[in-house]
XYZ file of C-alpha atoms in Angstrom:
707
model
C 122.718 95.478 90.749
C 121.558 96.106 87.191
C 124.028 97.938 85.009
C 122.927 99.441 81.733
C 125.107 101.099 79.086
C 124.351 104.788 79.516
C 126.050 106.158 76.417
C 124.968 104.213 73.287
C 121.540 105.498 72.276
C 119.071 103.967 69.848
C 115.327 104.207 69.265
C 112.932 101.298 68.928
C 109.265 100.612 68.394
C 108.657 100.002 72.077
C 105.544 101.104 73.916
C 107.356 104.133 75.289
C 108.631 107.266 73.603
C 111.676 107.079 75.871
C 114.930 105.822 74.339
C 116.633 102.510 74.813
C 120.368 102.096 74.961
C 122.176 99.101 73.559
C 123.372 96.639 76.144
C 126.815 95.127 75.768
C 127.822 92.478 78.255
C 130.684 93.499 80.532
C 131.889 96.153 78.128
C 133.590 99.288 79.473
C 132.490 102.196 77.306
C 134.214 105.568 77.391
C 131.888 108.555 77.174
C 133.382 111.922 78.023
C 129.974 113.514 77.515
C 128.332 111.438 80.244
C 131.158 110.841 82.713
C 134.026 113.273 83.186
C 137.019 113.597 85.520
C 138.321 117.099 86.227
C 141.594 117.317 88.218
C 141.804 120.837 89.643
C 144.626 123.252 88.909
C 145.004 123.832 92.628
C 146.169 120.196 92.814
C 144.198 119.599 95.981
C 141.238 117.713 94.577
C 139.141 116.531 91.668
C 135.549 116.960 90.471
C 133.763 113.977 88.948
C 130.946 115.150 86.675
C 128.043 112.994 85.497
C 126.077 114.730 82.760
C 122.916 112.858 81.666
C 121.173 113.733 78.394
C 119.057 116.855 78.498
C 115.905 114.929 77.619
C 114.829 111.568 76.159
C 114.961 111.127 72.418
C 111.425 110.910 70.974
C 110.370 107.941 68.904
C 108.978 108.651 65.434
C 105.687 106.779 65.946
C 105.034 106.206 69.643
C 102.352 103.763 70.673
C 101.890 105.760 73.875
C 101.987 109.518 73.956
C 103.914 109.385 77.156
C 105.287 112.614 78.544
C 107.136 111.229 81.543
C 109.236 108.279 82.618
C 106.861 105.450 83.701
C 106.627 104.784 87.431
C 105.853 102.000 89.856
C 104.832 104.199 92.775
C 103.724 103.123 96.253
C 102.370 105.671 98.728
C 102.776 104.721 102.391
C 100.580 107.129 104.341
C 100.540 107.701 108.087
C 96.919 107.502 109.315
C 97.698 107.789 113.015
C 95.390 109.905 115.143
C 97.475 113.052 114.779
C 96.868 113.068 111.016
C 93.309 114.124 111.828
C 94.504 117.335 113.462
C 94.048 120.713 111.822
C 96.686 121.325 109.199
C 99.378 123.456 110.894
C 99.162 127.133 110.122
C 101.888 129.474 111.363
C 101.416 130.813 114.837
C 103.926 132.221 117.252
C 105.593 129.592 119.408
C 102.851 127.098 118.725
C 100.037 129.430 119.825
C 96.598 129.160 118.268
C 96.731 129.426 114.502
C 94.147 129.766 111.773
C 91.736 126.824 111.402
C 89.685 126.258 108.278
C 88.591 122.678 108.798
C 91.169 120.886 106.659
C 93.116 118.188 108.458
C 96.628 117.055 107.645
C 95.156 113.899 106.118
C 92.823 116.009 103.941
C 95.822 117.713 102.366
C 97.792 114.480 101.985
C 94.751 112.975 100.276
C 94.658 115.927 97.882
C 98.373 115.544 97.153
C 97.845 111.832 96.407
C 95.029 112.706 94.010
C 97.349 115.190 92.335
C 99.902 112.437 91.746
C 97.174 110.134 90.430
C 95.984 112.829 88.025
C 99.345 112.882 86.220
C 99.781 109.098 85.905
C 98.623 107.059 82.909
C 98.167 103.424 81.921
C 101.917 102.977 81.673
C 102.267 103.740 85.387
C 101.222 101.709 88.395
C 100.192 102.911 91.829
C 99.960 101.144 95.174
C 98.740 102.439 98.542
C 99.664 101.361 102.076
C 98.458 102.982 105.289
C 99.948 102.595 108.738
C 98.711 103.314 112.239
C 98.890 100.670 114.991
C 99.197 98.226 112.112
C 99.727 98.612 108.408
C 97.199 97.880 105.710
C 97.630 97.321 101.990
C 94.850 99.459 100.555
C 95.829 98.733 96.957
C 98.480 96.555 95.378
C 100.471 97.932 92.464
C 97.821 98.534 89.816
C 97.948 100.022 86.342
C 96.356 103.471 86.340
C 93.544 102.809 83.877
C 90.383 104.902 83.884
C 88.423 102.242 85.754
C 91.195 101.769 88.327
C 91.549 105.519 88.706
C 87.962 105.805 89.935
C 88.513 102.993 92.433
C 91.708 104.595 93.743
C 89.927 107.901 94.279
C 87.288 106.164 96.398
C 89.991 104.413 98.411
C 91.748 107.711 99.080
C 88.491 109.332 100.173
C 87.910 106.481 102.612
C 91.161 107.039 104.537
C 90.527 107.960 108.162
C 92.880 108.806 111.062
C 93.199 105.982 113.589
C 95.627 105.610 116.510
C 99.402 104.990 116.792
C 102.372 105.314 114.400
C 103.799 101.982 113.233
C 106.251 103.425 110.734
C 108.215 100.218 110.249
C 105.214 98.202 109.084
C 104.309 100.999 106.690
C 107.765 100.805 105.116
C 107.902 97.003 105.203
C 104.548 96.487 103.511
C 105.255 99.234 100.998
C 108.469 97.527 99.892
C 106.755 94.142 99.891
C 104.400 95.319 97.147
C 107.381 95.438 94.799
C 108.771 92.063 95.892
C 105.470 90.187 95.841
C 104.399 91.500 92.457
C 105.250 89.302 89.444
C 105.213 92.423 87.282
C 107.444 94.506 89.500
C 109.756 97.008 87.900
C 112.861 94.875 88.419
C 111.376 91.784 86.757
C 113.086 91.498 83.363
C 110.471 89.131 82.014
C 107.575 91.441 82.678
C 106.083 93.454 79.827
C 105.860 96.344 82.254
C 109.483 96.268 83.360
C 111.411 99.482 82.991
C 109.237 101.557 85.286
C 111.029 103.511 87.997
C 110.178 101.949 91.391
C 109.743 104.327 94.321
C 108.201 104.226 97.791
C 106.952 107.548 99.198
C 106.522 107.541 102.988
C 104.693 110.413 104.696
C 104.373 110.851 108.448
C 103.635 113.727 110.802
C 105.136 112.346 113.983
C 107.460 109.952 115.732
C 107.143 106.168 115.382
C 105.853 104.784 118.663
C 104.804 101.230 117.919
C 106.742 98.073 116.957
C 110.000 99.818 116.037
C 112.753 97.377 114.905
C 114.934 96.438 117.870
C 118.124 96.580 115.789
C 117.203 99.954 114.284
C 115.582 100.960 111.016
C 118.770 101.201 108.968
C 120.022 97.742 109.971
C 116.601 96.270 109.256
C 116.438 97.866 105.817
C 119.934 96.672 104.962
C 118.678 93.104 105.331
C 116.774 93.565 102.063
C 119.964 94.124 100.030
C 119.125 95.178 97.445
C 116.010 97.172 98.116
C 113.355 96.739 95.417
C 112.665 100.490 95.246
C 114.095 103.803 96.338
C 112.588 105.216 99.545
C 111.641 108.880 99.828
C 110.482 110.229 103.192
C 108.347 113.269 103.984
C 108.050 114.775 107.447
C 105.048 117.009 108.079
C 104.939 119.475 110.947
C 107.263 119.877 113.907
C 106.847 116.765 116.071
C 109.202 114.748 113.900
C 111.995 112.259 114.256
C 113.526 113.915 111.233
C 116.962 112.368 111.715
C 115.396 108.933 111.336
C 113.512 109.990 108.206
C 116.761 111.248 106.692
C 118.588 108.014 107.553
C 115.796 105.924 106.009
C 115.963 107.996 102.828
C 119.755 107.703 102.662
C 119.858 103.937 103.053
C 116.926 103.763 100.619
C 118.699 105.757 97.925
C 116.069 108.490 98.086
C 115.541 111.908 99.596
C 114.070 113.322 102.821
C 111.830 116.389 102.546
C 110.572 118.589 105.358
C 107.021 119.970 105.078
C 106.730 122.610 107.815
C 103.074 123.445 107.309
C 100.127 123.167 104.952
C 101.445 125.896 102.681
C 104.351 123.666 101.650
C 102.625 120.343 101.098
C 101.762 121.049 97.479
C 105.169 122.194 96.307
C 107.088 119.414 98.089
C 105.008 116.594 96.596
C 104.929 118.251 93.181
C 108.718 118.454 93.016
C 109.296 114.973 94.450
C 107.124 113.278 91.834
C 108.416 115.494 89.012
C 111.943 114.344 89.852
C 110.816 110.715 89.673
C 109.000 111.291 86.384
C 112.186 112.730 84.861
C 114.480 109.916 86.034
C 117.335 109.036 83.681
C 118.775 106.188 85.754
C 118.174 104.491 89.089
C 120.528 102.789 91.553
C 123.406 104.848 90.207
C 126.776 104.096 91.738
C 130.161 105.661 91.097
C 133.279 103.540 91.603
C 136.684 105.224 91.645
C 139.997 103.374 91.429
C 143.170 105.327 92.221
C 146.616 105.020 93.836
C 146.228 104.524 97.562
C 148.746 107.284 98.275
C 146.331 109.815 96.790
C 143.865 109.251 99.675
C 140.694 110.576 98.040
C 138.260 112.007 100.600
C 134.551 112.730 100.274
C 133.629 116.253 101.316
C 129.930 116.254 102.238
C 130.049 115.048 105.830
C 128.432 112.024 107.440
C 125.835 109.968 105.596
C 124.399 106.499 106.079
C 125.422 105.301 102.622
C 128.978 106.648 102.861
C 131.559 103.888 102.341
C 135.218 103.665 103.246
C 137.777 102.966 100.495
C 138.876 99.346 100.106
C 142.045 97.839 98.687
C 141.594 95.040 96.131
C 143.461 91.844 96.902
C 146.159 90.625 94.569
C 147.108 93.979 93.034
C 150.833 94.531 92.604
C 150.593 98.313 92.980
C 148.759 99.717 96.019
C 145.341 100.858 94.816
C 142.143 101.881 96.540
C 138.529 101.650 95.402
C 135.979 104.191 96.618
C 132.286 103.549 95.944
C 129.793 106.422 96.110
C 126.032 105.826 96.025
C 124.223 108.353 93.849
C 120.609 107.140 93.890
C 118.526 108.363 90.957
C 119.872 110.562 88.175
C 117.575 112.971 86.339
C 117.460 114.036 82.706
C 119.038 117.432 82.182
C 120.554 117.647 85.678
C 124.244 116.959 86.148
C 125.866 115.541 89.265
C 129.197 116.862 90.474
C 131.183 115.136 93.210
C 134.069 117.097 94.710
C 136.803 114.947 96.285
C 139.873 116.175 98.150
C 143.353 114.690 97.975
C 144.298 113.636 101.485
C 147.900 112.953 100.563
C 150.859 115.060 101.599
C 151.959 117.778 99.196
C 155.338 116.035 98.937
C 153.671 113.054 97.219
C 152.257 115.235 94.453
C 155.576 117.021 94.041
C 157.430 113.727 93.712
C 155.126 112.365 91.013
C 155.296 115.653 89.108
C 159.088 115.503 89.173
C 159.043 111.891 88.016
C 156.652 112.760 85.188
C 158.931 115.547 83.975
C 161.863 113.140 83.860
C 159.762 110.662 81.917
C 160.206 107.927 84.493
C 156.514 107.903 85.431
C 153.464 108.993 83.417
C 151.625 110.114 86.551
C 148.857 108.518 88.606
C 145.431 107.994 87.095
C 141.882 107.891 88.410
C 139.456 105.477 86.786
C 135.761 106.267 87.217
C 133.062 103.687 86.519
C 129.370 104.594 86.531
C 126.918 101.769 87.147
C 123.162 102.136 87.118
C 119.826 100.919 85.849
C 118.176 103.251 83.371
C 114.575 103.904 82.379
C 114.423 101.583 79.366
C 111.447 99.240 79.059
C 113.661 96.342 77.988
C 116.597 96.258 80.320
C 117.835 92.853 81.359
C 119.258 92.469 84.870
C 121.355 89.546 83.620
C 123.267 91.668 81.117
C 125.105 94.299 83.125
C 127.094 97.059 81.467
C 128.906 100.165 82.624
C 130.473 103.431 81.525
C 134.065 104.220 82.427
C 136.661 106.936 81.907
C 140.278 107.316 83.012
C 142.236 110.505 83.656
C 145.795 111.372 84.640
C 145.557 113.715 87.627
C 148.481 115.786 86.323
C 146.368 116.825 83.322
C 144.382 119.633 84.885
C 140.898 120.391 83.631
C 140.315 123.497 81.556
C 136.718 122.574 80.715
C 135.039 123.695 83.931
C 134.899 127.494 84.451
C 136.386 128.765 87.696
C 132.969 129.956 88.916
C 131.478 126.496 88.434
C 134.367 124.905 90.308
C 133.884 127.426 93.127
C 130.170 126.609 93.198
C 130.604 122.862 93.586
C 133.363 123.174 96.180
C 131.227 125.642 98.155
C 128.157 123.422 97.855
C 130.118 120.501 99.305
C 131.517 122.627 102.133
C 128.024 123.869 102.974
C 126.631 120.325 103.120
C 129.529 119.248 105.326
C 128.972 122.179 107.688
C 125.239 121.506 108.016
C 125.804 117.784 108.577
C 127.640 118.555 111.837
C 124.294 119.423 113.395
C 122.792 115.947 112.912
C 125.576 113.350 113.426
C 124.985 109.609 113.151
C 124.491 107.492 116.258
C 125.436 103.823 116.697
C 122.305 102.715 114.814
C 123.135 104.995 111.865
C 120.298 107.326 112.753
C 120.945 111.042 112.433
C 120.480 112.765 115.784
C 119.965 116.557 115.752
C 122.143 118.354 118.276
C 120.339 119.155 121.515
C 122.549 122.173 122.178
C 123.871 124.708 119.698
C 127.556 125.715 119.986
C 128.203 128.937 121.876
C 130.424 130.159 119.042
C 127.898 129.490 116.273
C 128.186 133.068 114.963
C 131.938 132.684 114.603
C 131.479 129.315 112.893
C 129.041 130.788 110.383
C 131.373 133.662 109.635
C 134.323 131.296 109.165
C 132.220 129.133 106.852
C 131.182 132.055 104.663
C 134.761 133.300 104.376
C 135.947 129.836 103.370
C 133.475 129.493 100.500
C 135.004 130.188 97.062
C 131.470 131.107 95.953
C 131.842 134.492 97.686
C 134.183 135.619 94.900
C 131.630 134.770 92.206
C 128.293 135.620 93.824
C 127.721 138.603 91.532
C 128.336 136.647 88.324
C 127.227 133.052 88.963
C 123.622 132.203 89.859
C 124.581 129.039 91.716
C 127.176 130.780 93.875
C 124.705 133.541 94.664
C 121.982 131.061 95.638
C 124.216 129.401 98.234
C 124.980 132.741 99.865
C 121.315 133.803 99.785
C 120.282 130.697 101.730
C 123.175 131.154 104.140
C 123.345 134.920 104.666
C 120.306 136.440 102.977
C 119.651 138.501 99.886
C 122.062 141.358 99.142
C 124.158 140.699 102.235
C 127.945 140.675 101.957
C 129.152 137.935 104.337
C 132.633 139.449 104.407
C 131.464 142.743 105.887
C 128.185 141.966 107.673
C 128.314 140.033 110.949
C 126.160 136.850 111.137
C 123.791 138.303 113.757
C 122.450 140.540 110.963
C 122.114 137.758 108.407
C 118.633 136.850 107.194
C 119.327 133.633 105.286
C 117.349 130.576 106.330
C 120.452 128.650 107.407
C 121.601 131.503 109.639
C 118.118 131.947 111.105
C 117.910 128.233 111.835
C 121.189 128.237 113.760
C 121.418 131.653 115.393
C 118.043 131.509 117.114
C 117.572 128.563 119.481
C 113.818 128.889 119.323
C 113.891 128.597 115.527
C 116.374 125.738 115.629
C 114.341 123.554 117.975
C 111.045 124.341 116.261
C 111.922 124.031 112.573
C 115.669 124.364 112.010
C 116.627 120.838 113.078
C 114.081 119.443 110.592
C 114.800 121.903 107.789
C 118.604 121.692 107.663
C 118.875 117.965 106.794
C 116.216 118.436 104.122
C 118.144 121.315 102.556
C 121.454 119.443 102.717
C 119.871 116.405 101.063
C 118.585 118.492 98.165
C 122.091 119.882 97.618
C 123.733 116.465 97.923
C 121.357 114.883 95.368
C 121.230 118.109 93.328
C 117.448 118.079 93.087
C 114.899 120.857 93.356
C 112.674 119.902 96.299
C 110.367 122.955 96.450
C 109.929 126.469 95.069
C 111.184 128.010 98.309
C 114.932 127.874 98.837
C 117.211 129.675 96.408
C 119.871 126.939 96.366
C 117.757 123.913 95.368
C 115.873 126.047 92.830
C 119.048 125.976 90.713
C 118.529 122.284 90.005
C 116.397 121.020 87.140
C 116.388 124.357 85.305
C 118.029 122.732 82.260
C 115.688 119.732 82.188
C 112.677 120.264 79.891
C 111.203 116.966 81.084
C 111.421 117.912 84.771
C 109.935 121.340 84.100
C 107.094 119.843 82.066
C 106.297 117.228 84.729
C 106.488 119.807 87.510
C 104.161 122.196 85.698
C 101.599 119.450 85.008
C 101.632 118.397 88.656
C 101.462 122.010 89.756
C 98.438 122.611 87.562
C 96.737 119.437 88.774
C 97.204 120.401 92.425
C 95.624 123.798 91.790
C 92.892 122.558 89.449
C 91.510 119.556 91.323
C 88.485 120.190 93.553
C 89.468 121.150 97.069
C 89.057 118.433 99.702
C 86.023 118.518 101.936
C 87.088 119.775 105.383
C 87.042 116.938 107.912
C 87.162 119.038 111.066
C 83.820 120.759 111.584
C 84.864 123.540 113.917
C 84.340 127.242 113.262
C 87.082 129.036 111.370
C 89.124 131.502 113.367
C 88.438 134.200 110.809
C 85.044 135.267 109.557
C 84.308 138.864 108.708
C 85.845 141.035 111.364
C 85.054 144.496 112.620
C 86.448 146.051 115.799
C 83.209 145.133 117.577
C 83.231 141.517 116.372
C 85.749 139.071 117.909
C 87.779 136.971 115.492
C 87.833 133.807 117.539
C 85.002 131.325 117.535
C 84.651 131.583 121.277
C 82.500 134.678 121.064
C 84.751 136.937 123.100
C 88.276 138.134 123.411
C 90.923 139.141 120.895
C 93.058 136.887 118.707
C 96.547 136.074 119.899
C 99.412 138.174 118.642
C 100.946 136.833 115.497
C 104.504 136.665 114.278
C 105.354 134.191 111.552
C 109.043 134.990 111.465
C 109.758 131.410 112.460
C 108.074 130.107 109.326
C 108.842 130.593 105.712
C 105.892 130.374 103.433
C 104.567 132.775 100.880
C 101.695 130.701 99.662
C 98.975 130.211 102.268
C 95.926 132.130 101.113
C 92.232 131.500 100.964
C 89.433 132.244 98.573
C 86.340 134.303 99.284
C 84.239 133.924 102.385
C 80.486 133.954 101.972
C 77.764 134.922 104.374
C 76.598 133.040 107.409
C 74.128 130.237 107.600
C 73.476 126.976 109.287
C 75.192 123.636 108.853
C 78.904 123.092 108.557
C 80.864 126.190 109.482
C 82.884 125.741 106.284
C 80.014 125.404 103.833
C 80.469 128.972 102.619
C 84.249 128.913 102.262
C 85.567 128.559 98.731
C 88.986 126.956 98.899
C 91.348 127.564 96.004
C 94.049 124.895 96.264
C 96.564 127.070 94.439
C 96.665 129.005 97.674
C 98.508 126.052 99.246
C 101.013 126.154 96.422
C 101.692 129.821 95.601
C 105.038 131.562 95.786
C 104.079 134.934 94.307
C 100.843 135.976 96.013
C 100.531 139.209 97.957
C 98.497 140.056 101.040
C 96.978 143.501 100.416
C 96.365 145.902 97.568
C 98.754 148.820 97.863
C 95.977 151.422 97.807
C 94.149 149.904 100.785
C 93.953 152.287 103.730
C 95.408 151.232 107.051
C 94.865 152.938 110.390
C 97.969 154.061 112.239
C 98.214 153.978 116.016
C 97.429 157.732 116.188
C 94.204 157.250 114.224
C 95.544 158.615 110.937
C 94.872 156.597 107.785
C 97.473 156.029 105.076
C 97.798 153.760 102.085
C 99.367 150.469 103.067
C 102.026 151.055 100.408
C 103.214 154.024 102.486
C 104.011 151.945 105.558
C 107.635 151.792 106.598
C 109.605 149.798 109.146
C 109.022 151.022 112.704
C 105.696 152.764 112.076
C 102.945 151.993 114.591
C 99.704 150.492 113.261
C 96.421 149.694 114.936
C 95.626 146.010 115.505
C 92.978 144.225 117.603
C 95.656 143.905 120.305
C 96.595 147.561 120.238
C 99.576 149.260 118.646
C 102.130 147.098 116.843
C 105.323 148.146 115.080
C 105.818 147.337 111.394
C 108.722 144.910 111.067
C 108.920 144.942 107.270
C 106.864 145.640 104.163
C 107.171 143.350 101.165
C 106.062 144.683 97.769
C 104.979 142.178 95.132
C 104.405 143.234 91.542
C 101.298 141.595 90.057
C 99.267 142.339 86.954
C 95.997 140.683 87.944
C 94.956 138.899 91.103
C 91.630 138.096 92.701
C 90.751 140.227 95.710
C 88.487 139.933 98.744
C 86.388 143.034 99.443
C 85.670 143.380 103.154
C 83.458 145.765 105.047
C 84.609 149.347 104.811
C 86.017 149.030 101.298
C 89.284 147.250 102.049
C 90.661 144.909 99.413
C 93.005 142.068 100.205
C 93.352 138.315 100.623
C 92.622 135.783 103.291
C 96.245 135.255 104.042
C 98.723 134.004 106.593
C 100.416 137.397 106.605
C 97.334 139.088 108.070
C 93.742 140.033 107.194
C 91.997 143.277 106.536
C 89.167 144.465 108.726
C 86.766 147.210 107.788
C 86.504 150.352 109.897
C 82.825 151.210 109.697
C 82.170 154.789 108.783
C 85.789 155.460 107.898
C 86.142 153.554 104.642
C 89.508 152.237 105.714
C 91.095 149.120 107.128
C 93.346 148.141 109.987
C 95.772 145.267 110.096
C 94.056 142.258 111.569
C 97.313 140.835 112.851
C 100.781 142.158 113.124
C 104.002 140.459 112.197
C 106.321 140.164 109.259
C 106.251 137.800 106.323
C 109.160 135.583 105.615
C 111.115 133.326 107.866
C 109.983 129.756 108.305
């Protein structure tokens, strides 16, 4: 473990604009600004706060105009046969969705090119693919202009093959760090100081050469791992519990990508978090009287450790070690711990303190990590430590912030019950939901201190939005009427088994690591908002994803949607109507397509202009408000006049309006279809011209929102 002093800052003439911190051998430095202990007035727990600098200190004359923390990044990409399938587009209960020729691998390739676009010569990139076997496509290589062109060709050459040998993909990805003389953890290397990370993406379940002792046990044999491991699960045929366990033992994060509309935002946020890393391999060590019985409050996790008692101590003490993984600039970490001791113990020490016979028990917190400096030396460890008497209650943290962090921990703990660990330390999603799940959700909401601050604290509000829905009072509204994603995932068995069991561990992981993992969920969007470096990196990645040329569709089959009139079937089969559509079991607001040209020979997709921002858009709308829509009785009204329960005409007959979402936009490109309708090629529906009427009918029914 490399330990770097995280509080003494200085600038140097290094090749990076990022700061270095002085390294003092075995010195315990006290820094209340970085590491804080906050005993609560309620005398039932304590919050440990780690507060990294807001951003790196710039150097006066940088040799590199670097705008992010340098990375050693390895992409381990699943190229099994299923990666060649059409990228999933929402469809009810797995029914036929919209097909535009892009495969899952096409979109992963585009995401990899996006990452490459934001790297520079100070970064290195490696690529591993895995199917029946794994293959090292590229060893860790500096991202020079000449290497960039070679990497692009290698990405374009990736093709789907056969099985899913996940273990070899992870093994060979980690080996690139170990076998490289210039790896990030090599103190003698001129390139040392880069943040090492392995990104593993798969769309299925490993089915070939899985470790007999289990993935977690196999990974623990590395000890220590040469890089953090971040896993990404695409689609719905996932062993998501395994992906979460791998990320936990690897000190990284697991992210769920439900469909193609989420692939951009998930990768953008994952890499932006890496590019704004303040410290890696962070570890918090707490020493306290054993009678206090400190307890973690976020449920089961692979990396969770039991307290130990040091040998030889005269007074009974315990040491609790908590793995933190990476820390980011501008994003604090708060760990809420409960006192497990009896109330009589606290009363006795308070009485003794008043009499002057005992000063009161103390908690000592030590933060160990390896930071982003280009000159750290693994042989010169250092650490930051603070000590606090638990009888001295904190007045620094506002009550709303305390309520937020306690509620966040309780929410993580509640969610973790639905994917417990098995004997191999693999999370296993529950196969049956409790019969009293509504009562459990209601009890959870009523136990959250955040409820009392949801109108005044953005963080508290975000937790309740994800749990109960927007503008819903959990104290007065019964859970069956909640619309929050957590409630939807647990109250509807169909939703739970399709996407909920994959989504919940991803959400809990984002809250546990306090990282923003996409633009979707209200809770994780609270993280990183005070980090200029994270925001800058995210925006650059976001722009690159939208700006790069769209991938060439690999699957040459006709799109489901060309121009549609009531006399022209939507499907490529030449007859019949499209299946009914209800995307309430998805949550994406960013799957839209560019204009569609006329017909012609050749590839069915040659006339489709794909705007990649449409895979990465949270604000787009479906239809212009003035567009006319035909009601079931034949009357035409502006679409802005639709209300819940009204009947509209669709290719499958009358359908009831479930909801209407209004989005305020100033300017947005439109698609003009036959009959004068104006709208977008969108997951939420399409517009179809009514010849001779100058109006439009809804191409497909269903509501937006959900997952």
